[in-house]
Amino acid sequence: MKIGLFDSGLGGINVLNELLKTYPNNEYIYYGDTKNLPYGNKTKEELLSFAKEIISFFEKKQVDLIIIACGTMSSNCLKEIKEMTSIKVIDIISPTINYLKEKEYNKILVFGTNRTIESHIFSNKLSNVIEIPTPEFVPMIENNNIDENIIKNYLKDYQNIDYLILGCTHYPLLIPYFNKLLNNTKIIDMGKVLIKNINLSNNSHNKISLYFTKIDNNLKSNINKIIMMNYSLYEI
Ligand code: DGL
């Protein structure tokens, strides 16, 4: 199967990594729109114009499935993206919402980008949700410059939370910090929930092609910390 995934940058690489753990033998084509990062501060019109570009890229590559490996695009543009193409499209947020609908809890905390939080996608579909924008997180992750105090500050009022949803696919790279700073909170990595909810076939071969709109050495070393398999890297 040929699977296309996209995000603004490293976030979707986390999702790809989760896919590779369960379904290593497929052809994966990744589109990282690093030139337009961060998506979390863009207008809906801007997001839609990036999405158009990306969908036409995947149509040319003739993928069988497109995974929106980005919380911002999933929360703001899912309907429009589905209308752009006849290829099957899966978003990253719905599986997490469906998973939590079945759970008992008192409070859920969501961290996400500005646009994701403003969409209220989580509080519209789940009860007792506190949604907090954490716009510093994506630049910290992409620039390899994590300030623990910023994370601590966001968490200081939320020690009695049952679930923390990482509403942006970049945020799993902060899990060691969340684990250190939270006691009894279960952390939801949307990529991991997605993998439990899809059923892909495994082919006999593995091929990973990563396309980015801007590549620098920092990006390469960040990818190598996440993906442990051979891949080809291209700038588009
Ligand atoms: N990783 C994306 C998300 O899940 C985009 C983050 C950004 O570029 O602001 O929202």
mmCIF file of C-alpha atoms and ligand atoms in Angstrom:
data_model
loop_
_atom_site.group_PDB
_atom_site.id
_atom_site.type_symbol
_atom_site.label_atom_id
_atom_site.label_comp_id
_atom_site.label_asym_id
_atom_site.label_seq_id
_atom_site.Cartn_x
_atom_site.Cartn_y
_atom_site.Cartn_z
ATOM 1 C CA MET A 1 0.000 0.000 0.000
ATOM 2 C CA LYS A 2 1.183 3.547 -0.729
ATOM 3 C CA ILE A 3 0.448 5.840 2.216
ATOM 4 C CA GLY A 4 0.784 9.627 2.179
ATOM 5 C CA LEU A 5 1.124 11.579 5.433
ATOM 6 C CA PHE A 6 1.600 15.285 6.000
ATOM 7 C CA ASP A 7 2.258 17.919 8.625
ATOM 8 C CA SER A 8 4.093 21.235 8.915
ATOM 9 C CA GLY A 9 7.298 19.540 10.041
ATOM 10 C CA LEU A 10 8.418 16.976 12.604
ATOM 11 C CA GLY A 11 5.001 16.255 14.152
ATOM 12 C CA GLY A 12 3.892 13.891 11.410
ATOM 13 C CA ILE A 13 7.261 12.139 11.620
ATOM 14 C CA ASN A 14 6.138 10.976 15.081
ATOM 15 C CA VAL A 15 2.975 9.574 13.502
ATOM 16 C CA LEU A 16 4.995 7.909 10.728
ATOM 17 C CA ASN A 17 7.223 6.353 13.383
ATOM 18 C CA GLU A 18 4.179 4.865 15.124
ATOM 19 C CA LEU A 19 2.951 3.458 11.791
ATOM 20 C CA LEU A 20 6.347 1.924 11.083
ATOM 21 C CA LYS A 21 6.300 0.060 14.404
ATOM 22 C CA THR A 22 3.137 -1.835 13.439
ATOM 23 C CA TYR A 23 3.208 -1.688 9.639
ATOM 24 C CA PRO A 24 6.871 -1.494 8.608
ATOM 25 C CA ASN A 25 6.347 -2.969 5.165
ATOM 26 C CA ASN A 26 4.549 -0.385 3.114
ATOM 27 C CA GLU A 27 5.502 2.523 0.896
ATOM 28 C CA TYR A 28 5.343 5.761 2.904
ATOM 29 C CA ILE A 29 5.459 9.210 1.313
ATOM 30 C CA TYR A 30 5.769 12.043 3.810
ATOM 31 C CA TYR A 31 5.221 15.743 3.080
ATOM 32 C CA GLY A 32 6.593 18.154 5.697
ATOM 33 C CA ASP A 33 5.771 21.774 4.964
ATOM 34 C CA THR A 34 8.697 23.266 6.912
ATOM 35 C CA LYS A 35 8.717 26.410 4.738
ATOM 36 C CA ASN A 36 5.277 27.324 6.111
ATOM 37 C CA LEU A 37 5.796 26.236 9.721
ATOM 38 C CA PRO A 38 4.201 26.816 12.203
ATOM 39 C CA TYR A 39 0.729 25.952 10.926
ATOM 40 C CA GLY A 40 -0.770 26.748 14.321
ATOM 41 C CA ASN A 41 -0.680 30.512 13.712
ATOM 42 C CA LYS A 42 -1.941 30.513 10.102
ATOM 43 C CA THR A 43 -5.402 31.581 8.938
ATOM 44 C CA LYS A 44 -7.847 28.991 7.659
ATOM 45 C CA GLU A 45 -7.409 30.403 4.105
ATOM 46 C CA GLU A 46 -3.642 29.906 4.350
ATOM 47 C CA LEU A 47 -4.072 26.379 5.712
ATOM 48 C CA LEU A 48 -6.423 25.509 2.851
ATOM 49 C CA SER A 49 -4.018 26.794 0.232
ATOM 50 C CA PHE A 50 -1.185 24.669 1.746
ATOM 51 C CA ALA A 51 -3.541 21.671 1.850
ATOM 52 C CA LYS A 52 -4.420 22.105 -1.854
ATOM 53 C CA GLU A 53 -0.742 21.984 -2.784
ATOM 54 C CA ILE A 54 -0.162 18.887 -0.629
ATOM 55 C CA ILE A 55 -3.220 16.992 -1.891
ATOM 56 C CA SER A 56 -2.227 17.589 -5.508
ATOM 57 C CA PHE A 57 1.293 16.312 -4.647
ATOM 58 C CA PHE A 58 -0.233 13.095 -3.240
ATOM 59 C CA GLU A 59 -2.516 12.730 -6.258
ATOM 60 C CA LYS A 60 0.527 12.862 -8.558
ATOM 61 C CA LYS A 61 2.224 10.242 -6.379
ATOM 62 C CA GLN A 62 -0.945 8.091 -6.610
ATOM 63 C CA VAL A 63 -1.140 7.233 -2.926
ATOM 64 C CA ASP A 64 -3.927 4.893 -1.722
ATOM 65 C CA LEU A 65 -4.505 6.710 1.581
ATOM 66 C CA ILE A 66 -3.793 10.184 2.992
ATOM 67 C CA ILE A 67 -3.264 10.608 6.742
ATOM 68 C CA ILE A 68 -3.548 14.169 8.040
ATOM 69 C CA ALA A 69 -0.789 13.833 10.630
ATOM 70 C CA CYS A 70 -1.433 17.329 11.944
ATOM 71 C CA GLY A 71 -3.855 18.464 14.642
ATOM 72 C CA THR A 72 -4.211 21.956 13.180
ATOM 73 C CA MET A 73 -5.185 20.730 9.689
ATOM 74 C CA SER A 74 -7.409 17.979 11.136
ATOM 75 C CA SER A 75 -9.324 20.389 13.373
ATOM 76 C CA ASN A 76 -9.755 23.166 10.805
ATOM 77 C CA CYS A 77 -9.716 21.697 7.303
ATOM 78 C CA LEU A 78 -10.856 18.040 7.351
ATOM 79 C CA LYS A 79 -14.129 18.592 5.495
ATOM 80 C CA GLU A 80 -12.510 20.737 2.779
ATOM 81 C CA ILE A 81 -9.575 18.331 2.342
ATOM 82 C CA LYS A 82 -11.976 15.410 1.869
ATOM 83 C CA GLU A 83 -13.777 17.448 -0.797
ATOM 84 C CA MET A 84 -10.493 18.114 -2.637
ATOM 85 C CA THR A 85 -9.788 14.478 -3.521
ATOM 86 C CA SER A 86 -11.253 11.062 -4.158
ATOM 87 C CA ILE A 87 -8.373 9.429 -2.237
ATOM 88 C CA LYS A 88 -9.387 8.156 1.219
ATOM 89 C CA VAL A 89 -8.447 10.691 3.922
ATOM 90 C CA ILE A 90 -8.004 9.948 7.648
ATOM 91 C CA ASP A 91 -7.517 12.649 10.296
ATOM 92 C CA ILE A 92 -5.492 12.393 13.488
ATOM 93 C CA ILE A 93 -8.062 13.729 15.987
ATOM 94 C CA SER A 94 -11.229 11.603 15.475
ATOM 95 C CA PRO A 95 -9.722 8.337 16.825
ATOM 96 C CA THR A 96 -8.710 10.103 20.059
ATOM 97 C CA ILE A 97 -12.179 11.605 20.500
ATOM 98 C CA ASN A 98 -13.809 8.209 19.890
ATOM 99 C CA TYR A 99 -11.408 6.546 22.316
ATOM 100 C CA LEU A 100 -12.140 9.020 25.136
ATOM 101 C CA LYS A 101 -15.909 8.903 24.580
ATOM 102 C CA GLU A 102 -15.757 5.367 25.965
ATOM 103 C CA LYS A 103 -13.798 6.332 29.089
ATOM 104 C CA GLU A 104 -14.877 7.564 32.510
ATOM 105 C CA TYR A 105 -13.088 10.651 33.775
ATOM 106 C CA ASN A 106 -13.559 13.916 35.631
ATOM 107 C CA LYS A 107 -11.353 16.266 33.646
ATOM 108 C CA ILE A 108 -9.442 16.261 30.388
ATOM 109 C CA LEU A 109 -6.775 18.839 29.560
ATOM 110 C CA VAL A 110 -5.884 19.527 25.927
ATOM 111 C CA PHE A 111 -2.741 21.301 24.792
ATOM 112 C CA GLY A 112 -2.705 22.359 21.149
ATOM 113 C CA THR A 113 -1.783 25.074 18.696
ATOM 114 C CA ASN A 114 -3.728 28.342 18.640
ATOM 115 C CA ARG A 115 -5.844 27.308 15.645
ATOM 116 C CA THR A 116 -6.647 23.858 17.057
ATOM 117 C CA ILE A 117 -7.709 25.261 20.421
ATOM 118 C CA GLU A 118 -9.794 28.009 18.775
ATOM 119 C CA SER A 119 -11.667 25.358 16.777
ATOM 120 C CA HIS A 120 -12.930 23.822 20.091
ATOM 121 C CA ILE A 121 -12.935 20.449 18.361
ATOM 122 C CA PHE A 122 -12.322 18.613 21.648
ATOM 123 C CA SER A 123 -14.749 20.537 23.892
ATOM 124 C CA ASN A 124 -17.470 20.326 21.214
ATOM 125 C CA LYS A 125 -17.279 16.540 21.219
ATOM 126 C CA LEU A 126 -16.239 15.616 24.767
ATOM 127 C CA SER A 127 -17.428 16.822 28.169
ATOM 128 C CA ASN A 128 -15.317 18.412 30.942
ATOM 129 C CA VAL A 129 -12.506 19.525 28.677
ATOM 130 C CA ILE A 130 -10.111 22.384 29.368
ATOM 131 C CA GLU A 131 -8.426 23.571 26.158
ATOM 132 C CA ILE A 132 -5.181 25.526 26.440
ATOM 133 C CA PRO A 133 -3.124 26.934 23.536
ATOM 134 C CA THR A 134 0.613 26.283 23.930
ATOM 135 C CA PRO A 135 2.120 28.158 20.952
ATOM 136 C CA GLU A 136 5.704 28.064 22.294
ATOM 137 C CA PHE A 137 5.912 24.275 22.065
ATOM 138 C CA VAL A 138 6.308 23.802 18.267
ATOM 139 C CA PRO A 139 9.166 26.340 17.857
ATOM 140 C CA MET A 140 10.886 24.857 20.940
ATOM 141 C CA ILE A 141 10.700 21.365 19.424
ATOM 142 C CA GLU A 142 11.688 22.334 15.870
ATOM 143 C CA ASN A 143 14.621 24.452 17.121
ATOM 144 C CA ASN A 144 15.761 21.847 19.630
ATOM 145 C CA ASN A 145 15.536 24.382 22.374
ATOM 146 C CA ILE A 146 13.213 23.018 25.065
ATOM 147 C CA ASP A 147 12.597 25.253 28.057
ATOM 148 C CA GLU A 148 11.244 23.077 30.869
ATOM 149 C CA ASN A 149 10.025 26.141 32.782
ATOM 150 C CA ILE A 150 7.577 27.007 30.002
ATOM 151 C CA ILE A 151 6.100 23.497 30.184
ATOM 152 C CA LYS A 152 6.028 23.622 33.988
ATOM 153 C CA ASN A 153 4.202 26.924 33.911
ATOM 154 C CA TYR A 154 1.428 25.514 31.684
ATOM 155 C CA LEU A 155 0.999 22.521 33.995
ATOM 156 C CA LYS A 156 1.096 24.264 37.340
ATOM 157 C CA ASP A 157 -2.685 24.624 37.714
ATOM 158 C CA TYR A 158 -3.532 21.201 36.322
ATOM 159 C CA GLN A 159 -2.260 18.503 38.645
ATOM 160 C CA ASN A 160 -5.657 16.821 39.111
ATOM 161 C CA ILE A 161 -6.408 15.969 35.516
ATOM 162 C CA ASP A 162 -7.259 12.442 34.355
ATOM 163 C CA TYR A 163 -6.096 12.774 30.756
ATOM 164 C CA LEU A 164 -3.761 15.154 28.959
ATOM 165 C CA ILE A 165 -4.401 15.092 25.198
ATOM 166 C CA LEU A 166 -1.381 16.107 23.158
ATOM 167 C CA GLY A 167 -3.522 17.893 20.569
ATOM 168 C CA CYS A 168 -0.577 18.620 18.293
ATOM 169 C CA THR A 169 1.490 15.846 16.741
ATOM 170 C CA HIS A 170 4.741 17.603 17.639
ATOM 171 C CA TYR A 171 4.065 17.319 21.372
ATOM 172 C CA PRO A 172 4.916 13.602 21.897
ATOM 173 C CA LEU A 173 8.529 14.800 21.708
ATOM 174 C CA LEU A 174 7.847 16.492 25.081
ATOM 175 C CA ILE A 175 6.528 13.324 26.780
ATOM 176 C CA PRO A 176 9.627 12.875 29.000
ATOM 177 C CA TYR A 177 8.904 16.350 30.441
ATOM 178 C CA PHE A 178 5.186 15.670 30.930
ATOM 179 C CA ASN A 179 5.995 12.376 32.650
ATOM 180 C CA LYS A 180 8.362 14.146 34.977
ATOM 181 C CA LEU A 181 5.967 16.977 35.804
ATOM 182 C CA LEU A 182 2.660 15.081 36.133
ATOM 183 C CA ASN A 183 1.728 12.385 38.614
ATOM 184 C CA ASN A 184 -1.476 10.535 37.876
ATOM 185 C CA THR A 185 -2.404 11.948 34.495
ATOM 186 C CA LYS A 186 -2.657 9.634 31.485
ATOM 187 C CA ILE A 187 -1.025 11.164 28.428
ATOM 188 C CA ILE A 188 -2.746 10.698 25.071
ATOM 189 C CA ASP A 189 -0.499 10.568 22.010
ATOM 190 C CA MET A 190 -2.959 10.851 19.085
ATOM 191 C CA GLY A 191 -0.602 8.966 16.744
ATOM 192 C CA LYS A 192 -0.605 5.920 19.026
ATOM 193 C CA VAL A 193 -4.430 5.989 19.267
ATOM 194 C CA LEU A 194 -4.720 6.266 15.472
ATOM 195 C CA ILE A 195 -2.552 3.190 14.922
ATOM 196 C CA LYS A 196 -4.794 1.122 17.207
ATOM 197 C CA ASN A 197 -7.757 2.141 15.058
ATOM 198 C CA ILE A 198 -6.536 1.483 11.558
ATOM 199 C CA ASN A 199 -6.031 -1.768 9.844
ATOM 200 C CA LEU A 200 -3.466 -1.639 7.069
ATOM 201 C CA SER A 201 -2.069 -4.520 5.096
ATOM 202 C CA ASN A 202 1.641 -5.216 5.341
ATOM 203 C CA ASN A 203 3.371 -5.557 1.977
ATOM 204 C CA SER A 204 6.609 -7.387 1.398
ATOM 205 C CA HIS A 205 8.746 -4.275 1.038
ATOM 206 C CA ASN A 206 9.496 -1.095 2.939
ATOM 207 C CA LYS A 207 10.114 2.257 1.263
ATOM 208 C CA ILE A 208 10.170 5.605 3.058
ATOM 209 C CA SER A 209 10.407 8.872 1.108
ATOM 210 C CA LEU A 210 10.419 12.120 3.046
ATOM 211 C CA TYR A 211 9.713 15.344 1.152
ATOM 212 C CA PHE A 212 10.140 18.702 2.901
ATOM 213 C CA THR A 213 9.613 22.213 1.557
ATOM 214 C CA LYS A 214 12.749 23.364 3.429
ATOM 215 C CA ILE A 215 15.599 21.222 4.745
ATOM 216 C CA ASP A 216 18.447 22.187 7.081
ATOM 217 C CA ASN A 217 20.925 20.198 9.193
ATOM 218 C CA ASN A 218 18.831 20.662 12.306
ATOM 219 C CA LEU A 219 15.849 19.022 10.596
ATOM 220 C CA LYS A 220 17.968 16.059 9.485
ATOM 221 C CA SER A 221 19.309 15.430 12.983
ATOM 222 C CA ASN A 222 15.803 15.749 14.456
ATOM 223 C CA ILE A 223 14.422 13.180 11.977
ATOM 224 C CA ASN A 224 17.272 10.794 12.804
ATOM 225 C CA LYS A 225 16.336 10.908 16.473
ATOM 226 C CA ILE A 226 12.835 9.643 15.589
ATOM 227 C CA ILE A 227 13.096 7.352 12.538
ATOM 228 C CA MET A 228 15.458 4.423 12.929
ATOM 229 C CA MET A 229 14.952 2.987 9.415
ATOM 230 C CA ASN A 230 16.509 3.924 6.096
ATOM 231 C CA TYR A 231 14.759 6.687 4.224
ATOM 232 C CA SER A 232 15.288 8.994 1.259
ATOM 233 C CA LEU A 233 15.089 12.730 1.851
ATOM 234 C CA TYR A 234 14.088 15.271 -0.803
ATOM 235 C CA GLU A 235 13.547 19.031 -0.845
ATOM 236 C CA ILE A 236 10.599 20.211 -2.933
HETATM 237 N N1 DGL B 1 2.007 19.301 14.201
HETATM 238 C C1 DGL B 1 0.947 20.169 13.816
HETATM 239 C C2 DGL B 1 -0.258 19.989 14.682
HETATM 240 O O1 DGL B 1 -0.513 18.858 15.058
HETATM 241 C C3 DGL B 1 1.318 21.575 13.393
HETATM 242 C C4 DGL B 1 2.026 22.411 14.388
HETATM 243 C C5 DGL B 1 2.428 23.765 13.815
HETATM 244 O O2 DGL B 1 3.060 23.797 12.759
HETATM 245 O O3 DGL B 1 2.070 24.774 14.434
HETATM 246 O O4 DGL B 1 -1.003 20.887 14.972
#
